[in-house]
Amino acid sequence: MTAILEARGVTISFGGIKAVQDVALTVSKGELLGLIGPNGAGKTTFLRLLTGILRPHEGQILLGDVDVTHRSVDRRARAGLAVTHQIVRPFRAMTAVENVMLAAGHGFTRSPLRAFLHVSRVAAERRAMQLLERVGIADVARRLAGTLPLGQLKRLEVARALALDPQLLLLDEPLAGLNQNEASRLSDVITELNRDGITIVLVEHRLVEVLRIVDRLAMLDKGRLLAVGAPTAVMQRADVRAAYLGGADDAGD
Ligand SMILES: Nc1ncnc2c1ncn2[C@@H]1O[C@H](COP(=O)(O)OP(=O)(O)O)[C@@H](O)[C@H]1O
Ligand SMILES: [Mg+2]
């Protein structure tokens, strides 16, 4: 399998705490990898290191075979990397479709005039509508994001990430706060995106959904990669169970 992403011995500390410690992990092109771990394990920090929001104190991050450790968030995004955030922060006074158009806006910033050209706006809006359809919320495209319930905002967050046309999508707890029905529907969307060719790293606490959809499972504990492999094999390990049950306060469904 071809590696689309590789972390080599990645470490970062905050004050005295090693939030991510010597993590080595390879993501293969096309896979859907689950990343689990108790609260505070370093999952979000690890995703931030991958996207470039944070820089590691040690180690390297490669996209394909390119070392991007010192490259900006923007450059990594242009190389095909997109992320959704644990806490969704849409522009509440804009409609859902406008939020997606804005997320796709790197085209506009390179050519500001394009934003004022009607033809270009219509095309951008059509594409944004397609993305809303893809995540199943085209029916609320004209509603202000501030009026949408969490289940729809979580889908909007995925549509915004898709606007970057990513090859690799990092999802940080996309199912958090959703009811069972919403969680299961969004999991199905994630599976479809993966089948359509997007490689996905899914950070998630909802183990039932994670185990239903992922190809492979990795487990972080206290900043360290404790296990990685076939989901059932990882879940059967005594150290994984102990770490998970010992540290998680919302471990499951
Ligand atoms: N910006 C920061 N400043 C200080 N400590 C942080 C920061 N971000 C994360 N941490 C700490 O790093 C550890 C890992 O946090 P995080 O990556 O958010 O864990 P997870 O997403 O697995 O719950 C925690 O101890 C957290 O308090
Ligand atoms: Mg987190």
mmCIF file of N, CA and C in Angstrom, residues 21-109:
data_model
loop_
_atom_site.group_PDB
_atom_site.id
_atom_site.type_symbol
_atom_site.label_atom_id
_atom_site.label_comp_id
_atom_site.label_asym_id
_atom_site.label_seq_id
_atom_site.Cartn_x
_atom_site.Cartn_y
_atom_site.Cartn_z
ATOM 1 N N GLN A 21 3.864 11.925 22.222
ATOM 2 C CA GLN A 21 5.212 11.471 22.541
ATOM 3 C C GLN A 21 5.664 10.368 21.590
ATOM 4 N N ASP A 22 6.614 10.700 20.741
ATOM 5 C CA ASP A 22 7.274 9.720 19.890
ATOM 6 C C ASP A 22 6.285 8.850 19.104
ATOM 7 N N VAL A 23 5.300 9.525 18.489
ATOM 8 C CA VAL A 23 4.279 8.769 17.755
ATOM 9 C C VAL A 23 4.732 8.526 16.316
ATOM 10 N N ALA A 24 4.738 7.259 15.926
ATOM 11 C CA ALA A 24 5.036 6.852 14.554
ATOM 12 C C ALA A 24 3.803 6.149 13.998
ATOM 13 N N LEU A 25 3.262 6.691 12.924
ATOM 14 C CA LEU A 25 2.036 6.118 12.367
ATOM 15 C C LEU A 25 2.003 6.389 10.867
ATOM 16 N N THR A 26 1.690 5.361 10.097
ATOM 17 C CA THR A 26 1.566 5.512 8.656
ATOM 18 C C THR A 26 0.119 5.281 8.240
ATOM 19 N N VAL A 27 -0.401 6.193 7.428
ATOM 20 C CA VAL A 27 -1.759 6.041 6.898
ATOM 21 C C VAL A 27 -1.646 5.697 5.423
ATOM 22 N N SER A 28 -2.289 4.592 5.039
ATOM 23 C CA SER A 28 -2.230 4.155 3.639
ATOM 24 C C SER A 28 -3.288 4.859 2.809
ATOM 25 N N LYS A 29 -2.931 5.105 1.557
ATOM 26 C CA LYS A 29 -3.870 5.732 0.630
ATOM 27 C C LYS A 29 -5.125 4.869 0.535
ATOM 28 N N GLY A 30 -6.282 5.503 0.730
ATOM 29 C CA GLY A 30 -7.555 4.810 0.568
ATOM 30 C C GLY A 30 -8.153 4.237 1.833
ATOM 31 N N GLU A 31 -7.392 4.207 2.914
ATOM 32 C CA GLU A 31 -7.946 3.557 4.106
ATOM 33 C C GLU A 31 -8.796 4.487 4.959
ATOM 34 N N LEU A 32 -9.582 3.872 5.833
ATOM 35 C CA LEU A 32 -10.354 4.589 6.846
ATOM 36 C C LEU A 32 -9.798 4.117 8.194
ATOM 37 N N LEU A 33 -8.978 4.970 8.789
ATOM 38 C CA LEU A 33 -8.301 4.626 10.030
ATOM 39 C C LEU A 33 -9.011 5.274 11.211
ATOM 40 N N GLY A 34 -9.346 4.491 12.216
ATOM 41 C CA GLY A 34 -9.924 5.036 13.444
ATOM 42 C C GLY A 34 -8.811 5.353 14.425
ATOM 43 N N LEU A 35 -8.954 6.483 15.147
ATOM 44 C CA LEU A 35 -7.978 6.835 16.186
ATOM 45 C C LEU A 35 -8.758 7.094 17.469
ATOM 46 N N ILE A 36 -8.526 6.232 18.454
ATOM 47 C CA ILE A 36 -9.271 6.348 19.703
ATOM 48 C C ILE A 36 -8.303 6.588 20.861
ATOM 49 N N GLY A 37 -8.884 6.834 22.021
ATOM 50 C CA GLY A 37 -8.082 7.058 23.210
ATOM 51 C C GLY A 37 -8.874 7.873 24.197
ATOM 52 N N PRO A 38 -8.558 7.730 25.484
ATOM 53 C CA PRO A 38 -9.297 8.473 26.503
ATOM 54 C C PRO A 38 -9.131 9.982 26.346
ATOM 55 N N ASN A 39 -9.962 10.757 27.018
ATOM 56 C CA ASN A 39 -9.830 12.218 26.990
ATOM 57 C C ASN A 39 -8.450 12.610 27.472
ATOM 58 N N GLY A 40 -7.818 13.544 26.741
ATOM 59 C CA GLY A 40 -6.493 14.007 27.122
ATOM 60 C C GLY A 40 -5.377 13.121 26.594
ATOM 61 N N ALA A 41 -5.717 12.117 25.791
ATOM 62 C CA ALA A 41 -4.709 11.175 25.265
ATOM 63 C C ALA A 41 -3.779 11.838 24.241
ATOM 64 N N GLY A 42 -4.231 12.951 23.637
ATOM 65 C CA GLY A 42 -3.408 13.635 22.645
ATOM 66 C C GLY A 42 -3.951 13.537 21.224
ATOM 67 N N LYS A 43 -5.176 13.083 21.062
ATOM 68 C CA LYS A 43 -5.743 12.873 19.724
ATOM 69 C C LYS A 43 -5.850 14.192 18.937
ATOM 70 N N THR A 44 -6.471 15.195 19.574
ATOM 71 C CA THR A 44 -6.639 16.486 18.888
ATOM 72 C C THR A 44 -5.281 17.125 18.615
ATOM 73 N N THR A 45 -4.386 17.041 19.594
ATOM 74 C CA THR A 45 -3.039 17.598 19.405
ATOM 75 C C THR A 45 -2.345 16.913 18.230
ATOM 76 N N PHE A 46 -2.497 15.610 18.132
ATOM 77 C CA PHE A 46 -1.884 14.874 17.020
ATOM 78 C C PHE A 46 -2.449 15.358 15.682
ATOM 79 N N LEU A 47 -3.761 15.533 15.592
ATOM 80 C CA LEU A 47 -4.353 16.040 14.341
ATOM 81 C C LEU A 47 -3.816 17.441 14.032
ATOM 82 N N ARG A 48 -3.664 18.279 15.073
ATOM 83 C CA ARG A 48 -3.132 19.643 14.865
ATOM 84 C C ARG A 48 -1.703 19.609 14.356
ATOM 85 N N LEU A 49 -0.951 18.622 14.810
ATOM 86 C CA LEU A 49 0.423 18.471 14.304
ATOM 87 C C LEU A 49 0.399 18.061 12.835
ATOM 88 N N LEU A 50 -0.546 17.193 12.487
ATOM 89 C CA LEU A 50 -0.625 16.733 11.095
ATOM 90 C C LEU A 50 -1.000 17.874 10.162
ATOM 91 N N THR A 51 -1.926 18.743 10.605
ATOM 92 C CA THR A 51 -2.388 19.813 9.720
ATOM 93 C C THR A 51 -1.446 21.014 9.714
ATOM 94 N N GLY A 52 -0.582 21.114 10.743
ATOM 95 C CA GLY A 52 0.349 22.241 10.764
ATOM 96 C C GLY A 52 -0.068 23.378 11.666
ATOM 97 N N ILE A 53 -1.194 23.222 12.377
ATOM 98 C CA ILE A 53 -1.592 24.236 13.358
ATOM 99 C C ILE A 53 -0.532 24.278 14.462
ATOM 100 N N LEU A 54 0.004 23.109 14.792
ATOM 101 C CA LEU A 54 1.110 22.995 15.743
ATOM 102 C C LEU A 54 2.322 22.397 15.037
ATOM 103 N N ARG A 55 3.523 22.781 15.516
ATOM 104 C CA ARG A 55 4.756 22.186 14.980
ATOM 105 C C ARG A 55 5.343 21.253 16.031
ATOM 106 N N PRO A 56 5.775 20.061 15.637
ATOM 107 C CA PRO A 56 6.347 19.138 16.621
ATOM 108 C C PRO A 56 7.698 19.645 17.131
ATOM 109 N N HIS A 57 8.021 19.309 18.367
ATOM 110 C CA HIS A 57 9.344 19.625 18.910
ATOM 111 C C HIS A 57 10.381 18.623 18.417
ATOM 112 N N GLU A 58 9.881 17.418 18.129
ATOM 113 C CA GLU A 58 10.744 16.398 17.519
ATOM 114 C C GLU A 58 9.921 15.637 16.492
ATOM 115 N N GLY A 59 10.622 15.062 15.516
ATOM 116 C CA GLY A 59 9.957 14.186 14.561
ATOM 117 C C GLY A 59 9.580 14.888 13.261
ATOM 118 N N GLN A 60 9.086 14.098 12.318
ATOM 119 C CA GLN A 60 8.706 14.613 11.002
ATOM 120 C C GLN A 60 7.299 14.166 10.614
ATOM 121 N N ILE A 61 6.711 14.973 9.726
ATOM 122 C CA ILE A 61 5.425 14.614 9.139
ATOM 123 C C ILE A 61 5.573 14.647 7.626
ATOM 124 N N LEU A 62 5.195 13.548 6.991
ATOM 125 C CA LEU A 62 5.304 13.455 5.535
ATOM 126 C C LEU A 62 3.925 13.297 4.917
ATOM 127 N N LEU A 63 3.696 14.040 3.843
ATOM 128 C CA LEU A 63 2.502 13.853 3.016
ATOM 129 C C LEU A 63 2.992 13.227 1.724
ATOM 130 N N GLY A 64 2.540 12.009 1.440
ATOM 131 C CA GLY A 64 3.155 11.272 0.353
ATOM 132 C C GLY A 64 4.613 11.094 0.719
ATOM 133 N N ASP A 65 5.523 11.472 -0.170
ATOM 134 C CA ASP A 65 6.932 11.363 0.218
ATOM 135 C C ASP A 65 7.562 12.736 0.467
ATOM 136 N N VAL A 66 6.692 13.737 0.666
ATOM 137 C CA VAL A 66 7.200 15.096 0.911
ATOM 138 C C VAL A 66 7.189 15.412 2.406
ATOM 139 N N ASP A 67 8.322 15.844 2.923
ATOM 140 C CA ASP A 67 8.415 16.248 4.323
ATOM 141 C C ASP A 67 7.758 17.623 4.477
ATOM 142 N N VAL A 68 6.594 17.667 5.184
ATOM 143 C CA VAL A 68 5.851 18.929 5.328
ATOM 144 C C VAL A 68 5.965 19.497 6.745
ATOM 145 N N THR A 69 6.881 18.937 7.531
ATOM 146 C CA THR A 69 7.005 19.331 8.949
ATOM 147 C C THR A 69 7.061 20.855 9.116
ATOM 148 N N HIS A 70 7.735 21.539 8.188
ATOM 149 C CA HIS A 70 7.889 22.989 8.337
ATOM 150 C C HIS A 70 7.015 23.768 7.357
ATOM 151 N N ARG A 71 6.032 23.093 6.785
ATOM 152 C CA ARG A 71 5.136 23.786 5.849
ATOM 153 C C ARG A 71 3.878 24.277 6.553
ATOM 154 N N SER A 72 3.316 25.361 6.019
ATOM 155 C CA SER A 72 2.158 26.005 6.650
ATOM 156 C C SER A 72 0.899 25.166 6.473
ATOM 157 N N VAL A 73 -0.122 25.522 7.258
ATOM 158 C CA VAL A 73 -1.440 24.895 7.145
ATOM 159 C C VAL A 73 -1.951 25.016 5.709
ATOM 160 N N ASP A 74 -1.807 26.210 5.128
ATOM 161 C CA ASP A 74 -2.298 26.456 3.769
ATOM 162 C C ASP A 74 -1.631 25.551 2.743
ATOM 163 N N ARG A 75 -0.329 25.430 2.874
ATOM 164 C CA ARG A 75 0.373 24.589 1.893
ATOM 165 C C ARG A 75 -0.032 23.133 2.033
ATOM 166 N N ARG A 76 -0.240 22.702 3.275
ATOM 167 C CA ARG A 76 -0.680 21.313 3.466
ATOM 168 C C ARG A 76 -2.095 21.125 2.918
ATOM 169 N N ALA A 77 -2.935 22.161 3.092
ATOM 170 C CA ALA A 77 -4.303 22.075 2.554
ATOM 171 C C ALA A 77 -4.252 21.969 1.040
ATOM 172 N N ARG A 78 -3.367 22.748 0.426
ATOM 173 C CA ARG A 78 -3.255 22.697 -1.041
ATOM 174 C C ARG A 78 -2.697 21.363 -1.510
ATOM 175 N N ALA A 79 -1.964 20.683 -0.628
ATOM 176 C CA ALA A 79 -1.456 19.350 -0.964
ATOM 177 C C ALA A 79 -2.513 18.273 -0.717
ATOM 178 N N GLY A 80 -3.720 18.679 -0.279
ATOM 179 C CA GLY A 80 -4.821 17.717 -0.194
ATOM 180 C C GLY A 80 -5.256 17.312 1.197
ATOM 181 N N LEU A 81 -4.815 18.070 2.218
ATOM 182 C CA LEU A 81 -5.143 17.711 3.598
ATOM 183 C C LEU A 81 -6.220 18.638 4.160
ATOM 184 N N ALA A 82 -7.307 18.067 4.683
ATOM 185 C CA ALA A 82 -8.365 18.873 5.294
ATOM 186 C C ALA A 82 -8.744 18.289 6.643
ATOM 187 N N VAL A 83 -9.290 19.138 7.514
ATOM 188 C CA VAL A 83 -9.612 18.701 8.868
ATOM 189 C C VAL A 83 -10.958 19.273 9.289
ATOM 190 N N THR A 84 -11.694 18.526 10.103
ATOM 191 C CA THR A 84 -12.883 19.095 10.748
ATOM 192 C C THR A 84 -12.588 19.203 12.231
ATOM 193 N N HIS A 85 -13.213 20.177 12.892
ATOM 194 C CA HIS A 85 -12.871 20.457 14.276
ATOM 195 C C HIS A 85 -13.884 19.876 15.252
ATOM 196 N N GLN A 86 -13.331 19.534 16.419
ATOM 197 C CA GLN A 86 -14.152 18.949 17.479
ATOM 198 C C GLN A 86 -15.288 19.916 17.845
ATOM 199 N N ILE A 87 -14.937 21.197 18.013
ATOM 200 C CA ILE A 87 -15.945 22.215 18.295
ATOM 201 C C ILE A 87 -16.256 22.923 16.975
ATOM 202 N N VAL A 88 -17.516 22.811 16.516
ATOM 203 C CA VAL A 88 -17.842 23.425 15.229
ATOM 204 C C VAL A 88 -18.047 24.929 15.407
ATOM 205 N N ARG A 89 -17.433 25.716 14.516
ATOM 206 C CA ARG A 89 -17.579 27.177 14.573
ATOM 207 C C ARG A 89 -17.926 27.726 13.193
ATOM 208 N N PRO A 90 -19.151 27.497 12.748
ATOM 209 C CA PRO A 90 -19.538 28.056 11.449
ATOM 210 C C PRO A 90 -19.736 29.568 11.588
ATOM 211 N N PHE A 91 -19.823 30.272 10.460
ATOM 212 C CA PHE A 91 -20.209 31.677 10.498
ATOM 213 C C PHE A 91 -21.725 31.691 10.650
ATOM 214 N N ARG A 92 -22.153 32.021 11.850
ATOM 215 C CA ARG A 92 -23.562 31.806 12.227
ATOM 216 C C ARG A 92 -24.517 32.713 11.464
ATOM 217 N N ALA A 93 -24.028 33.891 11.048
ATOM 218 C CA ALA A 93 -24.906 34.837 10.350
ATOM 219 C C ALA A 93 -24.907 34.617 8.836
ATOM 220 N N MET A 94 -24.220 33.561 8.401
ATOM 221 C CA MET A 94 -24.248 33.206 6.975
ATOM 222 C C MET A 94 -25.042 31.922 6.807
ATOM 223 N N THR A 95 -25.571 31.718 5.595
ATOM 224 C CA THR A 95 -26.326 30.497 5.351
ATOM 225 C C THR A 95 -25.367 29.302 5.257
ATOM 226 N N ALA A 96 -25.958 28.116 5.293
ATOM 227 C CA ALA A 96 -25.147 26.898 5.202
ATOM 228 C C ALA A 96 -24.352 26.890 3.897
ATOM 229 N N VAL A 97 -25.028 27.215 2.796
ATOM 230 C CA VAL A 97 -24.349 27.153 1.499
ATOM 231 C C VAL A 97 -23.240 28.211 1.413
ATOM 232 N N GLU A 98 -23.477 29.388 2.006
ATOM 233 C CA GLU A 98 -22.434 30.427 2.022
ATOM 234 C C GLU A 98 -21.219 29.980 2.833
ATOM 235 N N ASN A 99 -21.469 29.259 3.928
ATOM 236 C CA ASN A 99 -20.368 28.740 4.733
ATOM 237 C C ASN A 99 -19.479 27.803 3.919
ATOM 238 N N VAL A 100 -20.088 26.963 3.103
ATOM 239 C CA VAL A 100 -19.309 26.026 2.287
ATOM 240 C C VAL A 100 -18.558 26.788 1.194
ATOM 241 N N MET A 101 -19.225 27.798 0.598
ATOM 242 C CA MET A 101 -18.569 28.597 -0.453
ATOM 243 C C MET A 101 -17.345 29.319 0.107
ATOM 244 N N LEU A 102 -17.497 29.818 1.330
ATOM 245 C CA LEU A 102 -16.377 30.528 1.952
ATOM 246 C C LEU A 102 -15.209 29.571 2.217
ATOM 247 N N ALA A 103 -15.549 28.356 2.656
ATOM 248 C CA ALA A 103 -14.491 27.375 2.936
ATOM 249 C C ALA A 103 -13.719 27.030 1.660
ATOM 250 N N ALA A 104 -14.411 27.068 0.525
ATOM 251 C CA ALA A 104 -13.769 26.776 -0.757
ATOM 252 C C ALA A 104 -12.991 27.978 -1.268
ATOM 253 N N GLY A 105 -13.031 29.086 -0.510
ATOM 254 C CA GLY A 105 -12.588 30.395 -0.993
ATOM 255 C C GLY A 105 -11.131 30.558 -1.297
ATOM 256 N N HIS A 106 -10.291 29.541 -1.131
ATOM 257 C CA HIS A 106 -8.881 29.750 -1.477
ATOM 258 C C HIS A 106 -8.746 30.173 -2.932
ATOM 259 N N GLY A 107 -9.686 29.766 -3.777
ATOM 260 C CA GLY A 107 -9.708 30.215 -5.169
ATOM 261 C C GLY A 107 -9.919 31.719 -5.258
ATOM 262 N N PHE A 108 -10.809 32.234 -4.394
ATOM 263 C CA PHE A 108 -11.104 33.665 -4.396
ATOM 264 C C PHE A 108 -9.897 34.483 -3.954
ATOM 265 N N THR A 109 -9.186 33.979 -2.938
ATOM 266 C CA THR A 109 -8.096 34.803 -2.417
ATOM 267 C C THR A 109 -6.975 34.923 -3.439
#
